Short mmCIF file of C-alpha atoms and ligand atoms in Angstrom, two decimals:
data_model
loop_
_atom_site.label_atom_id
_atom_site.label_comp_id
_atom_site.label_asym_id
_atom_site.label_seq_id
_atom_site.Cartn_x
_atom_site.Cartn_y
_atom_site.Cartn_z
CA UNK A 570 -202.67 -219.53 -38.76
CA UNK A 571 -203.24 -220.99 -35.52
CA UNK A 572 -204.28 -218.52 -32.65
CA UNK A 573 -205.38 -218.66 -28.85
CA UNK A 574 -207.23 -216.03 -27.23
CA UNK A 575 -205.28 -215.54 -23.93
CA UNK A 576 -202.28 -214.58 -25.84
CA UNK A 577 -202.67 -213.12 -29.13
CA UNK A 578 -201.97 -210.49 -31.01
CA UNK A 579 -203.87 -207.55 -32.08
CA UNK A 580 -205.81 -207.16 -35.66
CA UNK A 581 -202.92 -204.65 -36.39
CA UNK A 582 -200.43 -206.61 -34.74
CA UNK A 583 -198.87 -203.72 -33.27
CA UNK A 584 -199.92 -205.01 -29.60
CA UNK A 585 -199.82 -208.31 -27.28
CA UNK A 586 -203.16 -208.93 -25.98
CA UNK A 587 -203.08 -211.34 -22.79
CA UNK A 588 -206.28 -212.55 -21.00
CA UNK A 589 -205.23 -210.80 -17.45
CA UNK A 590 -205.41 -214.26 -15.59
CA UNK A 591 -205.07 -212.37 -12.04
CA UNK A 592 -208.64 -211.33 -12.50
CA UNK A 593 -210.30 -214.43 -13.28
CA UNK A 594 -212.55 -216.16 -12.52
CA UNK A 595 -214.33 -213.28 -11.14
CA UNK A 596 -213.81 -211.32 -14.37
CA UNK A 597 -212.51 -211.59 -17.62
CA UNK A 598 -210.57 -208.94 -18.55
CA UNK A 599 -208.15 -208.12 -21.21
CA UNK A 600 -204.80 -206.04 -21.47
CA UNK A 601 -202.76 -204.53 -23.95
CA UNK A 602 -199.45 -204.60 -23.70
CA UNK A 603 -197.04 -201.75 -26.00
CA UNK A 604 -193.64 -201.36 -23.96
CA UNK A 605 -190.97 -203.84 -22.41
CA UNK A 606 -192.31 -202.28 -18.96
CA UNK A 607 -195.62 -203.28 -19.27
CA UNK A 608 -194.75 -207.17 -20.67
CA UNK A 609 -192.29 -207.27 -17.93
CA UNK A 610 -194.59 -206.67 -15.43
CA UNK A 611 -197.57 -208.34 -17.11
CA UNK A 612 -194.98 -211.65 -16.04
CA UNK A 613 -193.85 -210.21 -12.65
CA UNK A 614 -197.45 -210.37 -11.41
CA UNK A 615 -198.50 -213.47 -12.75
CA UNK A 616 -201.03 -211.56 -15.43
CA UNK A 617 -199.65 -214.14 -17.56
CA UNK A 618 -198.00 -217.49 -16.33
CA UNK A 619 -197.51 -220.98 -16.74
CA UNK A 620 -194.32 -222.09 -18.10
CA UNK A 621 -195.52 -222.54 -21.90
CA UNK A 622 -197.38 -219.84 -22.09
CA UNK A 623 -194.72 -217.45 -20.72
CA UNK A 624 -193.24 -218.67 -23.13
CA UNK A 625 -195.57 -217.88 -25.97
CA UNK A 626 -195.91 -214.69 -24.41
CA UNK A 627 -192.05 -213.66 -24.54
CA UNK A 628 -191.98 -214.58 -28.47
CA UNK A 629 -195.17 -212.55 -29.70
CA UNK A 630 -193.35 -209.69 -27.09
CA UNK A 631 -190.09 -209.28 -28.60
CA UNK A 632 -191.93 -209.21 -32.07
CA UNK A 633 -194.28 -206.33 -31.02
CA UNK A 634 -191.28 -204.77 -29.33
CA UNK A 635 -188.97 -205.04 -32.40
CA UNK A 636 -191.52 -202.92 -34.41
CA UNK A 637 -191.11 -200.12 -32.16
CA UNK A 638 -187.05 -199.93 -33.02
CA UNK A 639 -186.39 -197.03 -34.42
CA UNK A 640 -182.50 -198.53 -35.81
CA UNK A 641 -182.28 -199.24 -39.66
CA UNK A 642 -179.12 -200.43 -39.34
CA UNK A 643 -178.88 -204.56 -38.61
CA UNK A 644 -176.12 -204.09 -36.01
CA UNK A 645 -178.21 -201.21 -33.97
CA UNK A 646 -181.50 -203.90 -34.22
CA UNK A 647 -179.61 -206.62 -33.50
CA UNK A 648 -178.24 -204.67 -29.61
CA UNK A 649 -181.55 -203.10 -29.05
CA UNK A 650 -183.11 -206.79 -29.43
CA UNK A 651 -180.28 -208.26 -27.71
CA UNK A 652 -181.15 -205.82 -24.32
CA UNK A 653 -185.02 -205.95 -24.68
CA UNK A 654 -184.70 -209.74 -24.40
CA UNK A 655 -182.09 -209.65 -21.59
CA UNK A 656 -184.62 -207.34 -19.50
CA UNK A 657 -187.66 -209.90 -20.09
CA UNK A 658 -185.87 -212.32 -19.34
CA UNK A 659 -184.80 -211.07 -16.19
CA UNK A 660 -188.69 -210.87 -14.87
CA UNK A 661 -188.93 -214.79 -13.50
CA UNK A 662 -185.92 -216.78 -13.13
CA UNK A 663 -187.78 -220.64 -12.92
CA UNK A 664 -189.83 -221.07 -15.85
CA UNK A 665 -187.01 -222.42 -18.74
CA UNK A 666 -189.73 -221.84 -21.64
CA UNK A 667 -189.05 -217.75 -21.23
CA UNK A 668 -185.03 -218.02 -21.45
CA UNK A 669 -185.83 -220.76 -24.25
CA UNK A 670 -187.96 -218.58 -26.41
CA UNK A 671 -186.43 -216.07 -25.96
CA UNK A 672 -183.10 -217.27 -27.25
CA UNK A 673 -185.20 -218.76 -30.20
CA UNK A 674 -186.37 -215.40 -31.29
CA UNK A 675 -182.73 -213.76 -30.73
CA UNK A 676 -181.48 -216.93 -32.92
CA UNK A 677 -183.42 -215.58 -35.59
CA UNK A 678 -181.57 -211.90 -35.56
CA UNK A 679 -177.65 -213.77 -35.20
CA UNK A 680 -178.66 -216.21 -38.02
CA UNK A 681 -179.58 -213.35 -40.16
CA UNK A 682 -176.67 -211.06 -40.09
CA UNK A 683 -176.81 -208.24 -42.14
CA UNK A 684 -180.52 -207.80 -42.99
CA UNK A 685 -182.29 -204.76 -42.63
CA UNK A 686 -184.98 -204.65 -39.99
CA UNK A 687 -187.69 -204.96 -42.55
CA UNK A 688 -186.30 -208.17 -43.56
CA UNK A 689 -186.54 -209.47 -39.32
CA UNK A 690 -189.74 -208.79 -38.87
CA UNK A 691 -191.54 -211.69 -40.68
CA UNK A 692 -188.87 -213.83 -40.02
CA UNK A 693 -189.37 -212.93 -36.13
CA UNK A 694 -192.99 -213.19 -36.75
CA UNK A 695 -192.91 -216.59 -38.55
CA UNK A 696 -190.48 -217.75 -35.11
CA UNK A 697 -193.29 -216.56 -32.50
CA UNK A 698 -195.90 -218.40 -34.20
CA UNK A 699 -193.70 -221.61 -34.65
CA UNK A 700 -193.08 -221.37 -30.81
CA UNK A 701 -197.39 -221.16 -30.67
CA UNK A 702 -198.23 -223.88 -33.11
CA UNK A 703 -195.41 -226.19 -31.53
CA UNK A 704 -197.15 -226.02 -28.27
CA UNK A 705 -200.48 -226.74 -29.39
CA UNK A 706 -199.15 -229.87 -30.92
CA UNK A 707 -196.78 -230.86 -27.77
CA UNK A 708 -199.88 -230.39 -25.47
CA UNK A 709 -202.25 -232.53 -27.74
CA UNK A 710 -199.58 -234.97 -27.21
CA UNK A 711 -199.10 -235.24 -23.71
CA UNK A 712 -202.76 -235.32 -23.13
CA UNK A 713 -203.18 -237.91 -25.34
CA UNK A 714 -200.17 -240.12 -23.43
CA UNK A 715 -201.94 -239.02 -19.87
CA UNK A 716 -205.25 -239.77 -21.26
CA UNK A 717 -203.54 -243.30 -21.96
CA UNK A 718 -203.00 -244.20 -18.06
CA UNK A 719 -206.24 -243.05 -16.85
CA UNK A 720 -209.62 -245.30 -16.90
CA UNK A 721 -213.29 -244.38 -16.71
CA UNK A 722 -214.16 -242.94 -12.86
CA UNK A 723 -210.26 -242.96 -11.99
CA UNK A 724 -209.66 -239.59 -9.93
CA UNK A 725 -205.96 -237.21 -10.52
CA UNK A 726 -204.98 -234.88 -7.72
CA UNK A 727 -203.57 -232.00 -9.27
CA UNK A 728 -201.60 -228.81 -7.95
CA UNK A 729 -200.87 -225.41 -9.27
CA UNK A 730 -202.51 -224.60 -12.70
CA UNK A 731 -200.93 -226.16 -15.93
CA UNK A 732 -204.02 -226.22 -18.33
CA UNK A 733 -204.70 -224.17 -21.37
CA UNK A 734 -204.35 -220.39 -20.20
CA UNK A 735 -201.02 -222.04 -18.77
CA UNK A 736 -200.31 -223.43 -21.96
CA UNK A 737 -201.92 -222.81 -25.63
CA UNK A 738 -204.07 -225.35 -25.76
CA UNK A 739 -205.42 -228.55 -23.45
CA UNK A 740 -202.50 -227.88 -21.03
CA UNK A 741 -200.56 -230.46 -20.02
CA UNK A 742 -201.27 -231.21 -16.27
CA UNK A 743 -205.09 -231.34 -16.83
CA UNK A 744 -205.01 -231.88 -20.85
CA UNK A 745 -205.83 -235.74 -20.25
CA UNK A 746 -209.12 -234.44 -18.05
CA UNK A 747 -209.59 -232.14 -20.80
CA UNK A 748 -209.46 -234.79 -23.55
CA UNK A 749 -211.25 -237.13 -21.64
CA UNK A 750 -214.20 -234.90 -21.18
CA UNK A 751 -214.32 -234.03 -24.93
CA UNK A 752 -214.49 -238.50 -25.41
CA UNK A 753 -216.87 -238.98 -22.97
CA UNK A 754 -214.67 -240.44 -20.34
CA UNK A 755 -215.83 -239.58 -16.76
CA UNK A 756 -213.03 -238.64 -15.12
CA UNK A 757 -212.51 -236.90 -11.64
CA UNK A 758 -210.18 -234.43 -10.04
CA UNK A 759 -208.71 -232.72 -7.15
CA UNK A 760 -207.78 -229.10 -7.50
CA UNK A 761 -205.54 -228.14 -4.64
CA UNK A 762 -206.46 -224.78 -4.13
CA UNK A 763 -202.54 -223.43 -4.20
CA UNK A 764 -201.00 -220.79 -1.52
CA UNK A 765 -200.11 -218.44 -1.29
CA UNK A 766 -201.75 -217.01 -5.07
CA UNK A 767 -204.73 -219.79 -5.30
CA UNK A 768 -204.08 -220.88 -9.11
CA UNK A 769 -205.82 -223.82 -8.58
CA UNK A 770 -209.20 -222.36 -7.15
CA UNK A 771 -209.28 -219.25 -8.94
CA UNK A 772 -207.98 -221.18 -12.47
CA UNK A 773 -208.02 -225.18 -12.28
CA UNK A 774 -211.06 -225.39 -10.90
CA UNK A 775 -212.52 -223.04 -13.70
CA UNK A 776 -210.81 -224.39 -16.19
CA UNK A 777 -211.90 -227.82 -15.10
CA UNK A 778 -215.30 -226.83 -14.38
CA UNK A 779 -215.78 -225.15 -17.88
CA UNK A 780 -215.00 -228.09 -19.33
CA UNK A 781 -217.10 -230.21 -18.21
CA UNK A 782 -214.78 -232.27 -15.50
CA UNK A 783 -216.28 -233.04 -12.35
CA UNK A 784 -213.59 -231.12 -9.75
CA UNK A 785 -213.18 -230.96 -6.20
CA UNK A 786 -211.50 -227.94 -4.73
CA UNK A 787 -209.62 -229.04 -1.71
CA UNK A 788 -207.24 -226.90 0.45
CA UNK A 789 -203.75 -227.63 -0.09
CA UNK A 790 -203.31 -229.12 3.59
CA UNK A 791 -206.41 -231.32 2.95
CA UNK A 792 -204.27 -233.29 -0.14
CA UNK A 793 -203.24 -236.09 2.75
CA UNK A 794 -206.98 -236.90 3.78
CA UNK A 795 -208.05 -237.51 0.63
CA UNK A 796 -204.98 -240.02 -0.45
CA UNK A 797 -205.74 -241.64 2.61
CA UNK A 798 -209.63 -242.21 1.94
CA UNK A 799 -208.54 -244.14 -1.29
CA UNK A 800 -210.20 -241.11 -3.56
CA UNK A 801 -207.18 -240.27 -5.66
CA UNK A 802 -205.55 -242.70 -8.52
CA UNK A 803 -202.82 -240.50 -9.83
CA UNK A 804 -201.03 -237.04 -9.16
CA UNK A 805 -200.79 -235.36 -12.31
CA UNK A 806 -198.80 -231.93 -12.10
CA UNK A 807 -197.22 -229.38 -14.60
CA UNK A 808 -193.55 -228.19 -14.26
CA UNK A 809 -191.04 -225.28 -14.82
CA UNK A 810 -188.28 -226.69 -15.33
CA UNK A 811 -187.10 -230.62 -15.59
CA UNK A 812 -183.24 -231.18 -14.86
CA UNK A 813 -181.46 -233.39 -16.47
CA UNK A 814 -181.74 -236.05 -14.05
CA UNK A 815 -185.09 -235.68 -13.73
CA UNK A 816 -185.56 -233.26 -10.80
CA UNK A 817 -188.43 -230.80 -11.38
CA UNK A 818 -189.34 -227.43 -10.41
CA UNK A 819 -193.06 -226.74 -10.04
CA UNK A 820 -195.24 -224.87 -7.63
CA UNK A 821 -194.45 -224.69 -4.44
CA UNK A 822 -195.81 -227.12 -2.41
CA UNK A 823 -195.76 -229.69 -5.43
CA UNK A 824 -192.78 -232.19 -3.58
CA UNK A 825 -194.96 -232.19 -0.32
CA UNK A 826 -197.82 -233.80 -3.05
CA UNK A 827 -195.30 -236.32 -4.37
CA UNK A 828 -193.72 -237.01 -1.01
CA UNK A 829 -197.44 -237.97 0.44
CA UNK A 830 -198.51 -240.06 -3.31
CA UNK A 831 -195.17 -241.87 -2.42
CA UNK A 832 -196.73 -242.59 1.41
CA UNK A 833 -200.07 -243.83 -0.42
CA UNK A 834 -198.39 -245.42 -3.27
CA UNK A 835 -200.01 -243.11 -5.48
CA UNK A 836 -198.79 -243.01 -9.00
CA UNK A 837 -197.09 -239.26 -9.26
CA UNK A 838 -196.78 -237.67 -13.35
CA UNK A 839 -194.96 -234.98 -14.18
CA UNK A 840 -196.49 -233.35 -17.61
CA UNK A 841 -194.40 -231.17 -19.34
CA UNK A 842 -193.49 -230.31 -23.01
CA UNK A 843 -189.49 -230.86 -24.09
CA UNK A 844 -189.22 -226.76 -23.91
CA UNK A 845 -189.79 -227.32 -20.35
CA UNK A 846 -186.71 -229.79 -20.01
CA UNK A 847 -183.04 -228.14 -19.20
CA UNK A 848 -180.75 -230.94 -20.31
CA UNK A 849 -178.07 -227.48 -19.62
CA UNK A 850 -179.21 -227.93 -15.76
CA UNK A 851 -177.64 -231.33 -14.03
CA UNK A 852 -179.84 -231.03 -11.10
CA UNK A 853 -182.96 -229.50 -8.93
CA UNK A 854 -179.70 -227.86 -6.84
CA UNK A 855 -179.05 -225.77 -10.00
CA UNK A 856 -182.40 -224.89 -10.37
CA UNK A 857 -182.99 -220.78 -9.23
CA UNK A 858 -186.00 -220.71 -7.05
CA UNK A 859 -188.05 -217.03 -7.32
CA UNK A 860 -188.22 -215.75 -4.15
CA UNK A 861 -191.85 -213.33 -3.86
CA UNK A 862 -193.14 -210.63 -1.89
CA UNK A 863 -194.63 -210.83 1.91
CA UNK A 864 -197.91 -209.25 1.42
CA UNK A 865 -199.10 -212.50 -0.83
CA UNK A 866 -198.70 -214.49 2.41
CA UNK A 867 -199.71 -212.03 4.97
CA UNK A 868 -202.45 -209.60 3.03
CA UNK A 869 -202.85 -210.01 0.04
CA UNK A 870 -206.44 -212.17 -0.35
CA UNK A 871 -207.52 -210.55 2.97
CA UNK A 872 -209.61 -207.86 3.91
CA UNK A 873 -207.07 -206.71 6.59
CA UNK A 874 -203.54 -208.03 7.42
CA UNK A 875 -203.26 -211.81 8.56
CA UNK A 876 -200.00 -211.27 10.66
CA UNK A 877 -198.20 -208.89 12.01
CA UNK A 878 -196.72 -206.41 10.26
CA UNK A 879 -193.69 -206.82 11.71
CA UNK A 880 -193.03 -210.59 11.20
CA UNK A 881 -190.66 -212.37 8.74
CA UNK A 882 -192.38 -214.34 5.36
CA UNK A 883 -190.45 -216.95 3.45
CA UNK A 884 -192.61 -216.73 0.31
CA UNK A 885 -190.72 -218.94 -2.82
CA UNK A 886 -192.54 -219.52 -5.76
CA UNK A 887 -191.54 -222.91 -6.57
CA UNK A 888 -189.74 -226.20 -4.94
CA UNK A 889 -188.13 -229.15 -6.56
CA UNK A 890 -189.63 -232.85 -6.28
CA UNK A 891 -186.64 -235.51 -6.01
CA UNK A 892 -186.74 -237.37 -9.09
CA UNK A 893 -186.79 -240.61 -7.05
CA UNK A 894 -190.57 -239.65 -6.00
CA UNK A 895 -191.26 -239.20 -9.76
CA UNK A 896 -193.26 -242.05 -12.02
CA UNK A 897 -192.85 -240.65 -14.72
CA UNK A 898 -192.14 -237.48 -16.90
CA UNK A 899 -194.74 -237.09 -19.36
CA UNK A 900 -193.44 -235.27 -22.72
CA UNK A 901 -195.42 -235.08 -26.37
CA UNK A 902 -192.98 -237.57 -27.18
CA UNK A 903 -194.49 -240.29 -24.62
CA UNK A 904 -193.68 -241.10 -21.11
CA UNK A 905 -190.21 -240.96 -19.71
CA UNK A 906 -189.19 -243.55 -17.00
CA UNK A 907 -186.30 -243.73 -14.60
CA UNK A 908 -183.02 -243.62 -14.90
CA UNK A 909 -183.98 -240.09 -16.28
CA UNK A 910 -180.26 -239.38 -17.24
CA UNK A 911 -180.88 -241.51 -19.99
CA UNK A 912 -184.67 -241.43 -20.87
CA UNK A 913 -184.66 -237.71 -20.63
CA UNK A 914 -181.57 -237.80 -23.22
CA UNK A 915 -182.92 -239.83 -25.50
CA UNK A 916 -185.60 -237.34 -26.57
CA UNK A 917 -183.20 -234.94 -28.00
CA UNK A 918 -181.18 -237.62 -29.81
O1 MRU B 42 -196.24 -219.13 -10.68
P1 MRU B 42 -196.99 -219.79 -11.79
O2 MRU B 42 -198.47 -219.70 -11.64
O3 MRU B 42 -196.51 -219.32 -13.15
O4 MRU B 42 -196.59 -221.32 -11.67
C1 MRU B 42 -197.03 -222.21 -12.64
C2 MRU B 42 -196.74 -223.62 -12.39
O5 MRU B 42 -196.07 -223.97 -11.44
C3 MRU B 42 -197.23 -224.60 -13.42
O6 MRU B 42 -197.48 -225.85 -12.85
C4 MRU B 42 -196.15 -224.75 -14.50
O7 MRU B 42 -195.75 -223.52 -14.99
C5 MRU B 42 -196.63 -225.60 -15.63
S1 MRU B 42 -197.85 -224.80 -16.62
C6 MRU B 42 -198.22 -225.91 -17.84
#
């Protein structure tokens, strides 16, 4: 049985254990999480997050949840699972892998009618690890198609943090950095260091650093500069959700990144697993954008407010890169090209 340590379950299995990733890389701390509250919140604040991995997280949830029912009848499981999920998935609204698995693991309960709860629990079980195992595989895969594009001393500009405590394993932004480094390939990177919540200083660049890649941590408004100087061969970023026509949610401040590789004729990759891809979503324009607090614009890294208290924050949590600024969408089933209508299609055929 394949396991990762950032989100796992306990030796009694009665409790998701996440590596709290708001702590790193100063410390690395762990948390236990019993109730819907806590997992709910574990998401809200970003103790666990990246796309897969949310999505990893929300499986392994609802089966620690479900063990807490107290019904023994199927119809009383089957509502109590039905609202449990319903409230997780209500904690971020832009990462498709939480709604996906989600609806995976509440698959399992409607295809089972009738069994006792007994019955559900391995089957639930056997779902949550399936959703684990299949993203070890995907990311494997997509590192192995980045790897393919990149040469020895080439240089990726990357955003955000899509490696493995975003993932399971690799990642999928930085996997091909990952996988290099494990060859021997000397590769180089960018980490932009992300506002307003610094994922790629306080994770990228540790991820990256850990594994042996030589990073540079730049500020996010520095990203221009180095395009310019000739120092960056390809923008490789995660995502959150892929439309149908190839639109993608990531990170805020990802389009900016794409709109400036497009200025520098700069290759720009989108890496992303097929959970990540909403073939139910037509464009970015359907895509729901989380809106966050002030205070992790105006206070929350600082030792005393950066603005006045009084003044107005627009603080989203993601933005949508045109597909037309896109080179290609990298999936474990190899790279996807434009017209994305039909290349993006043609995976789930
Ligand atoms: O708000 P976050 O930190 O969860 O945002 C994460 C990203 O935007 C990642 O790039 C995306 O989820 C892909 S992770 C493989």
């Amino acid at each position: 049985m394949q396991t990762v340590d950032h989100v796992r379950l306990s030796a009694d299995e009665k409790k998701l254990v996440i590596l709290d990733q708001t702590q790193l890389p100063n410390r690395t701390e762990y948390a236990e999480l019993t109730t819907a509250e806590e997992m709910y919140d574990a998401i809200k604040k970003l103790r666990v997050r990246g796309a897969p991995c949310i999505g990893i997280f929300a499986g392994f949830a609802m089966f620690v949840l479900a063990q807490g029912f107290k019904q023994s009848t199927y119809d009383a499981f089957a509502k109590e699972f039905h609202e449990k999920s319903a409230y997780l998935n209500a904690s971020r609204p832009t990462a498709v892998n939480l709604s996906w698995a989600l609806k995976r693991m509440e698959r399992v309960v409607t295809e089972h009618v009738g069994c006792t709860p007994a019955e559900l629990l391995p089957l639930l079980r056997n779902e949550a690890q399936a959703i684990l195992d299949e993203d070890i595989a995907m990311c494997k895969a997509i590192s192995e198609h980045g790897l393919s594009l990149l040469k020895e001393g080439d240089c990726v500009l990357t955003h955000c943090n899509a490696g493995p405590i975003a993932t399971s394993k690799y990642g999928t932004a930085i996997g091909p950095l990952i996988l290099g480094a494990e060859r021997g390939v000397k590769l180089k990177a960018f980490s932009d260091e992300t506002r307003p919540l610094l994922q790629g200083a306080r994770l990228t660049s540790w991820e990256l650093d850990k594994a042996g890649v030589d990073v540079t941590l730049i500020c996010d408004n520095m990203a221009s500069m180095v395009m310019k100087n000739g120092w960056v061969q390809f923008c490789f970023v995660g995502c959150d959700r892929v439309a149908a026509n190839g639109d993608t949610a990531n990170k805020i401040g990802t389009s900016g990144v794409a709109i400036l590789a497009k200025h520098y004729g700069i290759p720009f990759y989108v890496l992303g697993p097929t959970s990540t891809i909403d073939m139910n979503c037509p464009t970015g324009d359907d895509i729901k954008i989380e809106l966050r607090e002030p205070d992790e614009i105006k206070e929350m890294w600082y030792r005393e407010p950066m603005a006045p208290k009084s003044v107005k924050c627009f603080n989203p949590a993601f933005d949508v890169t045109d597909h037309s600024l896109i080179s290609g969408i990298i999936t474990e089933k190899g790279i996807c090209r434009a017209p994305y209508e039909q290349s993006l299609k043609a995976l789930f055929h």
